[in-house]
Short mmCIF file of C-alpha atoms in Angstrom, two decimals:
data_model
loop_
_atom_site.label_atom_id
_atom_site.label_comp_id
_atom_site.label_asym_id
_atom_site.label_seq_id
_atom_site.Cartn_x
_atom_site.Cartn_y
_atom_site.Cartn_z
CA MET A 1 0.00 0.00 0.00
CA LYS A 2 2.79 2.35 0.85
CA ILE A 3 4.44 1.87 -2.46
CA ALA A 4 1.15 2.35 -4.27
CA GLU A 5 0.65 5.63 -2.56
CA ASN A 6 4.01 6.84 -3.75
CA ASN A 7 2.76 6.36 -7.27
CA ASN A 8 -0.25 8.54 -6.79
CA GLY A 9 -2.40 5.51 -6.10
CA HIS A 10 -1.91 4.16 -9.70
CA MET A 11 -0.50 0.68 -10.24
CA TYR A 12 0.94 -0.04 -13.81
CA THR A 13 1.25 -3.43 -15.27
CA VAL A 14 4.23 -4.03 -17.60
CA SER A 15 1.93 -3.94 -20.56
CA THR A 16 0.13 -0.71 -19.67
CA LEU A 17 3.39 1.08 -18.99
CA THR A 18 4.93 -0.20 -22.20
CA ARG A 19 1.86 0.86 -24.15
CA GLU A 20 1.97 4.32 -22.65
CA ILE A 21 5.66 4.72 -23.44
CA LYS A 22 4.96 3.50 -26.97
CA SER A 23 2.22 6.04 -27.61
CA LEU A 24 4.30 8.74 -26.00
CA LEU A 25 7.28 8.04 -28.25
CA GLU A 26 5.30 7.44 -31.42
CA GLU A 27 3.31 10.62 -31.03
CA ARG A 28 6.28 12.75 -30.13
CA PHE A 29 8.53 11.33 -32.96
CA SER A 30 5.98 10.49 -35.63
CA PHE A 31 8.42 11.38 -38.47
CA LEU A 32 11.96 12.61 -38.14
CA TRP A 33 15.09 13.10 -40.21
CA ILE A 34 18.15 11.51 -38.73
CA THR A 35 21.75 11.11 -39.74
CA GLY A 36 24.22 8.47 -38.58
CA GLU A 37 26.41 5.57 -39.56
CA ILE A 38 24.98 2.17 -40.35
CA SER A 39 26.41 -0.82 -38.50
CA ASN A 40 25.51 -4.53 -38.18
CA TYR A 41 23.52 -4.35 -41.41
CA ALA A 42 21.63 -7.62 -42.01
CA VAL A 43 18.92 -8.81 -44.37
CA PRO A 44 17.28 -12.08 -43.19
CA SER A 45 15.06 -14.17 -45.45
CA SER A 46 12.11 -11.92 -44.69
CA GLY A 47 13.75 -9.31 -46.95
CA HIS A 48 13.53 -6.59 -44.33
CA SER A 49 16.73 -4.79 -43.35
CA TYR A 50 17.86 -4.72 -39.74
CA PHE A 51 20.73 -2.52 -38.64
CA SER A 52 21.98 -0.12 -36.03
CA LEU A 53 22.48 3.57 -36.52
CA LYS A 54 25.24 5.04 -34.44
CA ASP A 55 27.30 8.12 -33.83
CA ALA A 56 30.25 8.66 -31.51
CA THR A 57 28.37 7.90 -28.30
CA SER A 58 24.97 6.32 -28.99
CA VAL A 59 23.29 3.53 -30.88
CA ILE A 60 19.67 3.01 -32.01
CA SER A 61 18.23 -0.18 -33.49
CA CYS A 62 16.70 0.33 -36.91
CA VAL A 63 14.61 -1.55 -39.42
CA MET A 64 13.56 -0.85 -42.99
CA PHE A 65 10.79 -2.99 -44.39
CA LYS A 66 10.87 -4.60 -47.80
CA ASN A 67 8.19 -2.33 -49.23
CA GLN A 68 10.09 0.82 -48.38
CA LYS A 69 13.35 -0.59 -49.70
CA ARG A 70 11.91 -0.71 -53.25
CA GLY A 71 12.36 3.02 -53.54
CA LEU A 72 16.06 2.85 -52.71
CA LYS A 73 18.51 3.73 -55.48
CA PHE A 74 21.42 2.13 -53.63
CA LEU A 75 22.13 -0.69 -51.22
CA PRO A 76 22.78 0.31 -47.63
CA GLU A 77 25.74 -1.36 -45.97
CA SER A 78 27.66 -1.23 -42.73
CA GLY A 79 29.96 1.76 -42.34
CA MET A 80 27.84 3.91 -44.65
CA LYS A 81 26.83 7.35 -43.48
CA ILE A 82 23.20 8.03 -44.29
CA ILE A 83 20.44 10.56 -43.95
CA GLY A 84 17.03 9.02 -43.48
CA LEU A 85 13.38 9.67 -42.80
CA ALA A 86 12.10 7.49 -39.96
CA ARG A 87 9.56 7.12 -37.20
CA ILE A 88 10.10 5.65 -33.79
CA SER A 89 8.31 2.49 -32.81
CA LEU A 90 8.32 0.45 -29.67
CA TYR A 91 8.14 -3.28 -29.93
CA GLU A 92 5.98 -4.27 -27.05
CA PRO A 93 6.92 -7.95 -26.63
CA ARG A 94 10.51 -6.87 -25.99
CA GLY A 95 9.98 -3.40 -24.67
CA SER A 96 12.60 -2.16 -27.09
CA TYR A 97 12.29 0.81 -29.36
CA GLN A 98 13.60 1.16 -32.85
CA LEU A 99 13.62 3.46 -35.83
CA ILE A 100 11.52 2.39 -38.78
CA PHE A 101 12.95 3.99 -41.91
CA GLU A 102 10.80 5.19 -44.76
CA HIS A 103 13.64 6.51 -46.90
CA LEU A 104 17.42 6.41 -46.91
CA GLU A 105 20.00 8.39 -48.82
CA PRO A 106 23.73 8.24 -48.65
CA GLU A 107 25.23 11.27 -47.04
CA GLY A 108 27.47 13.28 -49.35
CA ALA A 109 27.40 11.78 -52.87
CA GLY A 110 24.03 11.51 -54.59
CA SER A 111 22.26 8.24 -54.28
CA LEU A 112 22.46 7.61 -58.04
CA GLN A 113 26.23 7.92 -57.99
CA MET A 114 26.33 5.66 -54.96
CA ALA A 115 24.04 3.16 -56.65
CA PHE A 116 26.29 3.25 -59.71
CA GLU A 117 29.40 2.49 -57.68
CA GLN A 118 27.65 -0.26 -55.77
CA LEU A 119 26.27 -1.98 -58.82
CA LYS A 120 29.59 -1.68 -60.59
CA LYS A 121 31.33 -3.30 -57.64
CA LYS A 122 28.76 -6.05 -57.39
CA LEU A 123 28.77 -6.92 -61.08
CA ALA A 124 32.55 -6.76 -61.20
CA SER A 125 32.75 -9.21 -58.31
CA GLN A 126 30.38 -11.50 -60.22
CA GLY A 127 32.67 -11.39 -63.23
CA LEU A 128 30.33 -9.56 -65.62
CA PHE A 129 33.14 -7.24 -66.72
CA ASP A 130 35.76 -9.98 -67.12
CA VAL A 131 37.74 -9.87 -70.32
CA ALA A 132 37.28 -13.63 -70.57
CA HIS A 133 33.58 -13.07 -71.27
CA LYS A 134 34.15 -10.49 -74.01
CA LYS A 135 33.04 -11.92 -77.34
CA PRO A 136 35.08 -11.17 -80.43
CA LEU A 137 33.38 -8.80 -82.84
CA PRO A 138 32.70 -10.01 -86.37
CA PHE A 139 35.00 -8.44 -88.91
CA LEU A 140 32.17 -7.82 -91.33
CA PRO A 141 28.76 -8.31 -89.70
CA ALA A 142 26.12 -9.39 -92.22
CA LYS A 143 23.41 -7.83 -90.11
CA ILE A 144 23.48 -5.37 -87.21
CA ASN A 145 20.79 -4.63 -84.68
CA VAL A 146 20.73 -1.05 -83.52
CA ILE A 147 18.93 -0.70 -80.19
CA THR A 148 18.30 2.98 -79.55
CA SER A 149 15.68 5.65 -79.71
CA GLY A 150 13.96 5.62 -83.09
CA THR A 151 13.93 9.40 -83.22
CA GLY A 152 17.10 10.67 -81.56
CA ALA A 153 20.32 11.98 -83.03
CA ALA A 154 22.04 8.71 -82.14
CA VAL A 155 20.24 6.65 -84.78
CA ARG A 156 20.87 9.30 -87.44
CA ASP A 157 24.58 9.41 -86.58
CA ILE A 158 24.83 5.64 -86.74
CA LEU A 159 23.05 5.42 -90.10
CA HIS A 160 25.24 8.17 -91.46
CA VAL A 161 28.52 6.57 -90.41
CA ALA A 162 27.39 3.09 -91.47
CA GLY A 163 26.37 4.45 -94.88
CA ARG A 164 29.76 6.07 -95.31
CA ARG A 165 31.88 3.15 -94.15
CA PHE A 166 29.91 0.28 -95.57
CA PRO A 167 27.01 1.16 -97.84
CA GLY A 168 24.54 -1.68 -98.14
CA CYS A 169 25.06 -3.22 -94.75
CA HIS A 170 21.88 -4.64 -93.26
CA LEU A 171 20.94 -2.50 -90.26
CA GLN A 172 17.87 -3.47 -88.27
CA ILE A 173 16.74 -0.74 -85.92
CA VAL A 174 14.95 -1.72 -82.72
CA PRO A 175 13.38 1.49 -81.39
CA VAL A 176 13.18 1.71 -77.59
CA ASN A 177 12.67 4.38 -75.01
CA VAL A 178 16.14 5.14 -73.73
CA GLN A 179 14.95 7.02 -70.67
CA GLY A 180 12.01 7.03 -68.37
CA GLU A 181 10.29 4.37 -66.31
CA THR A 182 10.12 1.69 -68.98
CA ALA A 183 13.56 2.26 -70.51
CA GLU A 184 15.52 -0.47 -68.73
CA THR A 185 12.82 -3.06 -69.36
CA GLU A 186 12.44 -2.06 -73.00
CA ILE A 187 16.18 -2.13 -73.59
CA SER A 188 16.74 -5.49 -71.91
CA GLN A 189 13.74 -6.98 -73.71
CA ALA A 190 15.01 -5.65 -77.04
CA ILE A 191 18.34 -7.39 -76.42
CA GLN A 192 16.52 -10.63 -75.58
CA THR A 193 14.22 -10.29 -78.60
CA VAL A 194 16.98 -9.86 -81.17
CA ASN A 195 18.85 -12.78 -79.59
CA ALA A 196 15.76 -14.93 -80.11
CA LEU A 197 15.29 -13.99 -83.77
CA GLN A 198 15.62 -16.74 -86.34
CA ASN A 199 17.70 -14.61 -88.67
CA ARG A 200 19.93 -13.49 -85.86
CA SER A 201 22.15 -10.50 -86.39
CA GLU A 202 25.90 -10.70 -85.83
CA LEU A 203 26.23 -7.52 -83.80
CA ILE A 204 24.20 -5.27 -81.53
CA ILE A 205 24.85 -1.55 -81.23
CA LEU A 206 23.32 -0.22 -78.05
CA ALA A 207 23.31 3.56 -78.31
CA ARG A 208 22.05 6.74 -76.78
CA GLY A 209 22.96 10.39 -77.15
CA GLY A 210 24.41 12.43 -74.30
CA GLY A 211 22.55 13.25 -71.10
CA SER A 212 22.82 13.63 -67.34
CA ILE A 213 23.48 10.65 -65.07
CA GLU A 214 19.75 10.52 -64.44
CA ASP A 215 19.07 10.38 -68.18
CA LEU A 216 21.50 7.49 -68.52
CA SER A 217 20.10 5.60 -65.56
CA ALA A 218 18.60 2.80 -67.68
CA PHE A 219 22.11 2.04 -68.93
CA ASN A 220 23.28 1.91 -65.34
CA SER A 221 20.65 -0.64 -64.37
CA GLU A 222 21.36 -4.20 -63.40
CA LYS A 223 18.62 -5.44 -65.73
CA VAL A 224 20.27 -3.99 -68.83
CA ALA A 225 23.69 -5.09 -67.59
CA ARG A 226 22.50 -8.69 -67.25
CA ALA A 227 20.73 -8.61 -70.63
CA ILE A 228 23.98 -7.47 -72.28
CA PHE A 229 25.93 -10.14 -70.41
CA GLU A 230 23.47 -12.87 -71.44
CA SER A 231 23.41 -11.79 -75.09
CA LYS A 232 24.82 -14.38 -77.49
CA ILE A 233 25.31 -11.59 -80.01
CA PRO A 234 28.29 -9.33 -79.31
CA VAL A 235 27.33 -5.87 -78.09
CA ILE A 236 28.99 -2.53 -78.81
CA THR A 237 27.82 0.34 -76.64
CA GLY A 238 27.88 3.97 -77.73
CA ILE A 239 26.26 5.81 -74.89
CA GLY A 240 26.39 9.54 -74.19
CA HIS A 241 29.61 11.44 -74.63
CA GLU A 242 33.21 10.34 -74.45
CA THR A 243 33.39 11.06 -70.71
CA ASP A 244 30.30 9.06 -69.83
CA PHE A 245 30.91 5.58 -68.54
CA THR A 246 27.84 3.49 -67.83
CA ILE A 247 27.47 0.00 -66.36
CA ALA A 248 26.35 -1.10 -69.82
CA ASP A 249 29.72 0.08 -71.18
CA PHE A 250 31.56 -2.12 -68.71
CA VAL A 251 29.55 -5.22 -69.55
CA ALA A 252 29.57 -4.66 -73.31
CA ASP A 253 32.01 -6.56 -75.50
CA LEU A 254 33.28 -3.23 -76.80
CA ARG A 255 32.65 0.29 -75.59
CA ALA A 256 32.60 3.10 -78.10
CA PRO A 257 32.70 6.66 -76.77
CA THR A 258 29.75 7.81 -78.90
CA PRO A 259 27.05 6.33 -81.15
CA SER A 260 29.00 7.44 -84.28
CA ALA A 261 32.14 5.78 -82.96
CA ALA A 262 30.13 2.60 -82.30
CA ALA A 263 29.11 2.49 -85.97
CA GLU A 264 32.71 3.21 -86.95
CA LEU A 265 33.95 0.29 -84.87
CA ALA A 266 31.15 -2.01 -86.01
CA LEU A 267 31.85 -1.76 -89.71
CA PRO A 268 35.05 -1.91 -91.77
CA ASP A 269 35.74 0.66 -94.45
CA LYS A 270 34.37 -0.89 -97.61
CA THR A 271 36.44 1.21 -100.04
CA ALA A 272 39.65 0.34 -98.26
CA LEU A 273 38.67 -3.34 -98.24
CA ILE A 274 37.97 -3.37 -101.97
CA GLN A 275 41.32 -1.71 -102.58
CA GLN A 276 43.05 -4.23 -100.38
CA ILE A 277 41.43 -7.18 -102.13
CA ASN A 278 42.24 -5.80 -105.57
CA ARG A 279 45.81 -5.27 -104.49
CA LEU A 280 46.05 -8.83 -103.20
CA ARG A 281 44.46 -10.12 -106.36
CA SER A 282 46.96 -8.38 -108.59
CA SER A 283 49.83 -9.53 -106.37
CA LEU A 284 48.51 -13.03 -106.77
CA ALA A 285 48.34 -12.73 -110.55
CA GLN A 286 51.75 -11.11 -110.67
CA SER A 287 53.47 -13.80 -108.65
CA MET A 288 51.70 -16.45 -110.71
CA ASN A 289 52.89 -14.83 -113.93
CA GLN A 290 56.37 -14.54 -112.55
CA LYS A 291 56.35 -18.14 -111.57
CA MET A 292 55.07 -19.22 -114.98
CA GLY A 293 57.63 -17.02 -116.75
CA PHE A 294 60.43 -18.44 -114.67
CA LEU A 295 59.29 -21.99 -115.25
CA ASN A 296 58.88 -21.43 -118.99
CA GLN A 297 62.35 -20.05 -119.23
CA LYS A 298 63.70 -22.92 -117.25
CA ARG A 299 61.90 -25.36 -119.52
CA ASP A 300 63.36 -23.68 -122.64
CA ASP A 301 66.76 -23.77 -121.08
CA LEU A 302 66.47 -27.40 -120.18
CA SER A 303 65.05 -28.44 -123.56
CA LEU A 304 68.07 -26.81 -125.22
CA ARG A 305 70.32 -28.91 -123.09
CA LEU A 306 68.35 -32.04 -123.76
CA LYS A 307 70.27 -34.45 -126.22
CA SER A 308 68.57 -36.85 -128.62
CA PRO A 309 68.89 -40.50 -127.59
CA ALA A 310 70.60 -41.36 -130.91
CA ARG A 311 73.33 -38.88 -130.16
CA VAL A 312 73.71 -40.18 -126.67
CA VAL A 313 74.03 -43.72 -128.07
CA LYS A 314 76.59 -42.59 -130.63
CA ASP A 315 78.56 -40.81 -127.97
CA PHE A 316 78.58 -43.87 -125.85
CA LYS A 317 79.64 -46.05 -128.79
CA LEU A 318 82.58 -43.79 -129.52
CA ARG A 319 83.60 -43.84 -125.95
CA ILE A 320 83.30 -47.60 -125.77
CA GLN A 321 85.42 -48.00 -128.88
CA GLU A 322 88.03 -45.77 -127.46
CA PHE A 323 88.07 -47.68 -124.23
CA GLU A 324 88.32 -50.95 -126.12
CA ALA A 325 91.34 -49.76 -128.10
CA ARG A 326 93.02 -48.47 -125.00
CA MET A 327 92.31 -51.68 -123.24
CA ASN A 328 93.82 -53.78 -126.05
CA ARG A 329 96.92 -51.67 -126.21
CA THR A 330 97.47 -51.85 -122.56
CA PHE A 331 96.88 -55.57 -122.54
CA GLN A 332 99.34 -56.30 -125.26
CA ALA A 333 102.00 -54.15 -123.68
CA ARG A 334 101.46 -55.94 -120.50
CA VAL A 335 101.72 -59.41 -122.04
CA LEU A 336 104.92 -58.43 -123.76
CA TYR A 337 106.38 -57.10 -120.64
CA HIS A 338 105.61 -60.26 -118.72
CA LYS A 339 106.95 -62.44 -121.48
CA GLU A 340 110.21 -60.62 -121.40
CA ARG A 341 110.35 -60.74 -117.73
CA VAL A 342 109.74 -64.50 -117.67
CA PHE A 343 112.40 -65.04 -120.26
CA TRP A 344 114.86 -62.97 -118.35
CA LEU A 345 114.09 -64.67 -115.09
CA GLN A 346 114.45 -68.04 -116.74
CA LYS A 347 117.84 -67.03 -117.89
CA ILE A 348 118.86 -65.99 -114.46
CA LEU A 349 117.40 -69.16 -113.07
CA MET A 350 119.29 -71.34 -115.53
CA GLY A 351 122.55 -69.73 -114.55
CA LYS A 352 122.04 -70.32 -110.96
CA ILE A 353 120.44 -73.76 -110.77
CA PRO A 354 122.48 -76.06 -108.37
CA LEU A 355 121.83 -79.46 -110.10
CA ILE A 356 123.86 -78.48 -113.10
CA LYS A 357 126.60 -77.26 -110.87
CA ILE A 358 126.54 -80.52 -108.93
CA ARG A 359 126.67 -82.59 -112.05
CA GLU A 360 129.60 -80.60 -113.32
CA SER A 361 131.37 -80.75 -109.98
CA ARG A 362 130.89 -84.50 -109.78
CA LYS A 363 132.35 -84.93 -113.25
CA GLN A 364 135.25 -82.83 -112.13
CA VAL A 365 135.66 -84.87 -108.97
CA ASP A 366 135.42 -88.14 -110.96
CA GLY A 367 138.08 -86.85 -113.31
CA LEU A 368 140.24 -85.87 -110.42
CA VAL A 369 139.81 -89.26 -108.78
CA ILE A 370 140.87 -91.01 -111.94
CA ASP A 371 143.78 -88.63 -112.33
CA LEU A 372 144.72 -89.20 -108.72
CA GLY A 373 144.68 -93.03 -109.22
CA SER A 374 146.89 -92.98 -112.27
CA PHE A 375 149.13 -90.45 -110.63
CA LEU A 376 149.52 -92.66 -107.60
CA ASP A 377 150.21 -95.77 -109.74
CA LYS A 378 152.78 -93.88 -111.72
CA ARG A 379 154.35 -92.52 -108.61
CA LEU A 380 154.36 -95.94 -107.01
CA SER A 381 156.10 -97.62 -109.93
CA VAL A 382 158.60 -94.78 -110.05
CA CYS A 383 159.19 -95.19 -106.34
CA LYS A 384 159.44 -98.99 -106.75
CA THR A 385 161.94 -98.61 -109.50
CA ARG A 386 163.92 -96.18 -107.51
CA VAL A 387 163.76 -98.33 -104.43
CA ARG A 388 165.04 -101.28 -106.54
CA GLU A 389 167.77 -99.14 -107.98
CA MET A 390 168.61 -97.82 -104.56
CA ASP A 391 168.58 -101.34 -103.19
CA VAL A 392 171.02 -102.46 -105.85
CA LYS A 393 173.14 -99.39 -105.16
CA LEU A 394 172.86 -99.98 -101.50
CA GLY A 395 173.94 -103.62 -101.97
CA ALA A 396 177.06 -102.40 -103.69
CA PHE A 397 177.88 -100.14 -100.83
CA ASN A 398 177.52 -102.86 -98.13
CA PRO A 399 180.99 -103.25 -96.43
CA ARG A 400 180.37 -106.95 -96.01
CA SER A 401 180.44 -107.42 -99.69
CA VAL A 402 183.82 -105.61 -99.77
CA LEU A 403 185.07 -107.77 -96.93
CA ASP A 404 183.85 -110.84 -98.87
CA ARG A 405 185.97 -109.78 -101.67
CA GLY A 406 189.13 -109.82 -99.43
CA TYR A 407 189.26 -106.34 -98.10
CA SER A 408 189.50 -105.53 -94.38
CA ILE A 409 188.77 -102.52 -92.28
CA ALA A 410 191.45 -101.15 -89.94
CA ARG A 411 190.42 -99.12 -86.84
CA ILE A 412 192.80 -97.58 -84.33
CA LEU A 413 192.06 -98.68 -80.84
CA PRO A 414 190.68 -97.57 -78.51
CA GLY A 415 188.95 -94.90 -80.63
CA LYS A 416 187.97 -97.32 -83.29
CA LYS A 417 188.81 -94.60 -85.87
CA ILE A 418 188.90 -96.02 -89.29
CA LEU A 419 192.50 -95.97 -90.46
CA MET A 420 192.91 -94.53 -93.93
CA ASP A 421 196.37 -92.95 -93.78
CA ALA A 422 199.47 -94.52 -92.33
CA LYS A 423 200.48 -91.26 -90.74
CA ASP A 424 197.53 -91.57 -88.46
CA ALA A 425 199.04 -94.60 -86.77
CA ALA A 426 202.08 -94.61 -84.56
CA VAL A 427 204.39 -97.49 -83.65
CA ASP A 428 202.93 -99.80 -81.09
CA ASP A 429 199.35 -98.58 -81.77
CA GLN A 430 196.85 -101.37 -81.58
CA ILE A 431 194.96 -101.73 -84.69
CA GLU A 432 191.74 -103.75 -85.06
CA LEU A 433 191.26 -105.58 -88.33
CA ILE A 434 187.75 -106.47 -89.33
CA LEU A 435 187.77 -109.36 -91.84
CA SER A 436 185.11 -111.01 -93.92
CA LYS A 437 184.89 -113.53 -91.17
CA GLY A 438 185.89 -112.45 -87.64
CA ARG A 439 188.44 -109.85 -86.32
CA LEU A 440 192.03 -109.44 -85.32
CA VAL A 441 193.93 -107.11 -83.07
CA THR A 442 197.46 -106.20 -84.31
CA ARG A 443 200.41 -103.96 -83.47
CA VAL A 444 202.31 -101.58 -85.61
CA GLU A 445 205.91 -102.69 -85.79
CA GLU A 446 207.50 -100.37 -88.17
CA LYS A 447 206.86 -97.28 -90.00
CA MET B 1 35.08 -27.35 -91.53
CA VAL B 2 35.13 -23.74 -90.33
CA LYS B 3 32.44 -21.55 -91.85
CA LYS B 4 33.90 -19.36 -94.54
CA THR B 5 33.54 -15.77 -93.49
CA PHE B 6 34.64 -12.60 -95.14
CA GLU B 7 37.38 -12.21 -92.58
CA THR B 8 38.78 -15.73 -92.87
CA ALA B 9 38.66 -15.52 -96.65
CA LEU B 10 40.53 -12.21 -96.58
CA LYS B 11 43.14 -13.60 -94.16
CA GLN B 12 43.66 -16.69 -96.31
CA LEU B 13 43.95 -14.53 -99.40
CA GLU B 14 46.69 -12.51 -97.70
CA GLU B 15 48.40 -15.69 -96.58
CA ILE B 16 48.30 -17.15 -100.10
CA VAL B 17 49.76 -13.98 -101.60
CA ARG B 18 52.58 -14.13 -99.07
CA GLU B 19 53.26 -17.78 -99.87
CA MET B 20 53.17 -17.14 -103.60
CA GLU B 21 55.60 -14.27 -103.21
CA SER B 22 57.99 -16.34 -101.14
CA GLY B 23 58.37 -18.50 -104.27
CA ASP B 24 58.95 -21.78 -102.49
CA LEU B 25 55.93 -23.47 -103.98
CA SER B 26 55.92 -26.17 -106.60
CA LEU B 27 53.98 -25.41 -109.75
CA GLU B 28 51.13 -27.71 -108.72
CA GLN B 29 50.92 -26.03 -105.32
CA ALA B 30 51.16 -22.58 -106.88
CA VAL B 31 48.37 -23.28 -109.34
CA LYS B 32 46.20 -24.72 -106.57
CA LYS B 33 46.92 -21.74 -104.30
CA TYR B 34 46.26 -19.32 -107.12
CA GLU B 35 42.87 -20.83 -107.81
CA VAL B 36 41.98 -20.78 -104.12
CA GLY B 37 43.23 -17.20 -103.81
CA ILE B 38 41.19 -16.00 -106.77
CA GLY B 39 38.20 -17.83 -105.26
CA HIS B 40 38.69 -16.01 -101.96
CA SER B 41 39.04 -12.62 -103.61
CA LYS B 42 35.87 -13.24 -105.62
CA PHE B 43 34.06 -14.35 -102.47
CA CYS B 44 35.14 -11.18 -100.65
CA LEU B 45 34.31 -8.85 -103.52
CA ASP B 46 30.92 -10.51 -104.01
CA ILE B 47 30.08 -9.82 -100.38
CA LEU B 48 31.18 -6.23 -100.74
CA ASP B 49 29.23 -5.86 -103.97
CA GLN B 50 25.94 -6.76 -102.37
CA THR B 51 24.96 -3.13 -102.38
CA GLU B 52 21.29 -3.56 -101.68
CA LYS B 53 20.75 -1.00 -98.97
CA LYS B 54 18.78 -2.56 -96.18
CA ILE B 55 17.73 -0.48 -93.23
CA THR B 56 14.74 -1.88 -91.44
CA GLN B 57 12.89 -1.38 -88.24
CA LEU B 58 11.90 -4.16 -85.85
CA THR B 59 8.76 -3.43 -83.86
CA ARG B 60 6.21 -5.33 -81.88
CA ASP B 61 2.54 -5.14 -82.90
CA ASN B 62 -0.26 -4.61 -80.47
CA ASP B 63 -0.81 -8.34 -80.42
CA GLY B 64 2.85 -8.81 -79.44
CA SER B 65 4.11 -10.28 -82.72
CA LEU B 66 7.33 -8.97 -84.21
CA LYS B 67 7.18 -7.04 -87.45
CA GLU B 68 9.98 -5.79 -89.72
CA LYS B 69 9.34 -2.82 -91.97
CA PRO B 70 11.55 -0.28 -93.78
CA PHE B 71 12.99 2.35 -91.47
CA ASP B 72 12.15 5.88 -92.44
CA HIS B 73 14.99 8.00 -91.18
CA GLU B 74 14.93 10.97 -93.50
#
C-alpha cells in the first residue's frame, strides 16, 4: 500500500506502462530526419533490413521494411553514413524501441552515384566485366541490330557513319525508349528479342545520345547489364559522350565513346577493303605470272640442253670403242712385258740352278779321282823302281860285300877310328882288323 | 570445316599472296593456291558488292508479334 501511494495511487502493469511509453514516443517522434552511420547491417530471409544507426556515443536499433526498400537507389551497408526519414516504434513484446525507416539516402554523394558504384562493384565481383567473357566482334557483320531511340540523333549518326563506311550493310533498328520508367525493361527486352530472332544479327549496337546521369540511368541498371551479359550476339555500346561511362559500357564486348564511334567500330571501311582485295588479287596474278615465266624459261633452257637419244648412243659407242682400243693396247704391252720378264728370269734361273753345278762338280771330282789313281800308280812304280835301284846301289855299298871280296877294315884302338892314312898310326898302336869272317887285333911294328 | 567468313577468306587470301611471293611453292601447289586465292578474292568482292541497302525497323505489334518494316529515317 505504501508503495502504491508513492505512485499517486496508480499501479501499472508491464503492458500498460509499455503501451503508454509506446504512444508517447510514437506521437512525439511520428516522423523525423536523422543522420548516422549504419552498423551490423543484415537482411534475413524476410527481406527486411535490420541494422543499427550510431554516432560517436549512442546507438539506435533500426529496421527498414521490404516495401520501403523498393524506392532505394542504392544498397545500404555497414559503415555507410546516411540521412534518413524514420519514425520511432516500440516493440511491445521486448519493450525495445527502434527506428523504422521510410527513406534512406547516402550522405554526401548523390544516391544515383552511390548506386552506380555499388552496382559496378557487385557486377565486377560477379565477373560480368571480365575480359574472358568479351566476345570477339565479327570483322564484317552481315546484319546489325541497332537498339536505340527511333527518333534521336544517335540513330541518325549511326546510319550516317554506317552508310559512309559500308554502304549496303543490313541495319535493323529496334526502337526503344532510352529514358524514363520503362527504358531499362524495353532495352533489356530488345536485347533478348533480337537474340531470339531466327535470322539473328551478328552484332548489336546499343546507343544513346548524351545526357545527365539521371538520363543514362537505364544504362546503369542491373537489368540492362545482365541482358547485355546474357546476349549471345556481341554488343557494342555507344552511350552519351566520351566522358560518360555506364554500367552497360563495362559489360559490353566493346565500348565506343559515342554512337557514331560505335558504328565506326562495327563496320570496316568498304572502299579500303575493296582496294586491299584488288591489291592482293593483282599480287597473286603477278606472282603467278612470274612463276610461270620463270618456269617457262627454265623449260626452254632445259630443252636446249636435252640431247637426242641417238646422239647419246653414238657418244657412248665412240667412248666404248676408245676404251676398247686403250684396253687392247694396254693388254698387249702388259703381255709383252711379262713375257720378257719371264724369259729374263728363266735365264737368271738357268745360270744359278744347283743341279747343273753338282753334275759338273761331280764330273770334275770323278776326273780328279781317276787322275789321282793314275798319278799314284805312276808314282808308285817310279818309287818302286827307284827303291830297286837304290837297293842295288845300297847292296854295292855294303861293307860286307867288300870284306867278302878280301878287303878288311882297320880301326885304331881304342877310338875305333877307321885308319885310312898310315900317318895316323904310330908305332905300337893297336889296330883292329875287321875281316870277312871275324876280327884281329894287331900292333904296328915299323913305320 | 570452319564456316567461310569474309574475314577468314581475306586472311587466307593474304596468306596465299605471301606464300606465292615467297616463291617456295611447286607449280602444282602454286596453281592450286592461285585458284583458291582467286576464289577467296571473288568471295570477298561478291560480299562487298551486295549493295542492296537494307535499313529496317523491328517493332512489336499490339498483339505482341514482331514485325519488320523499312525504317524511315529521312
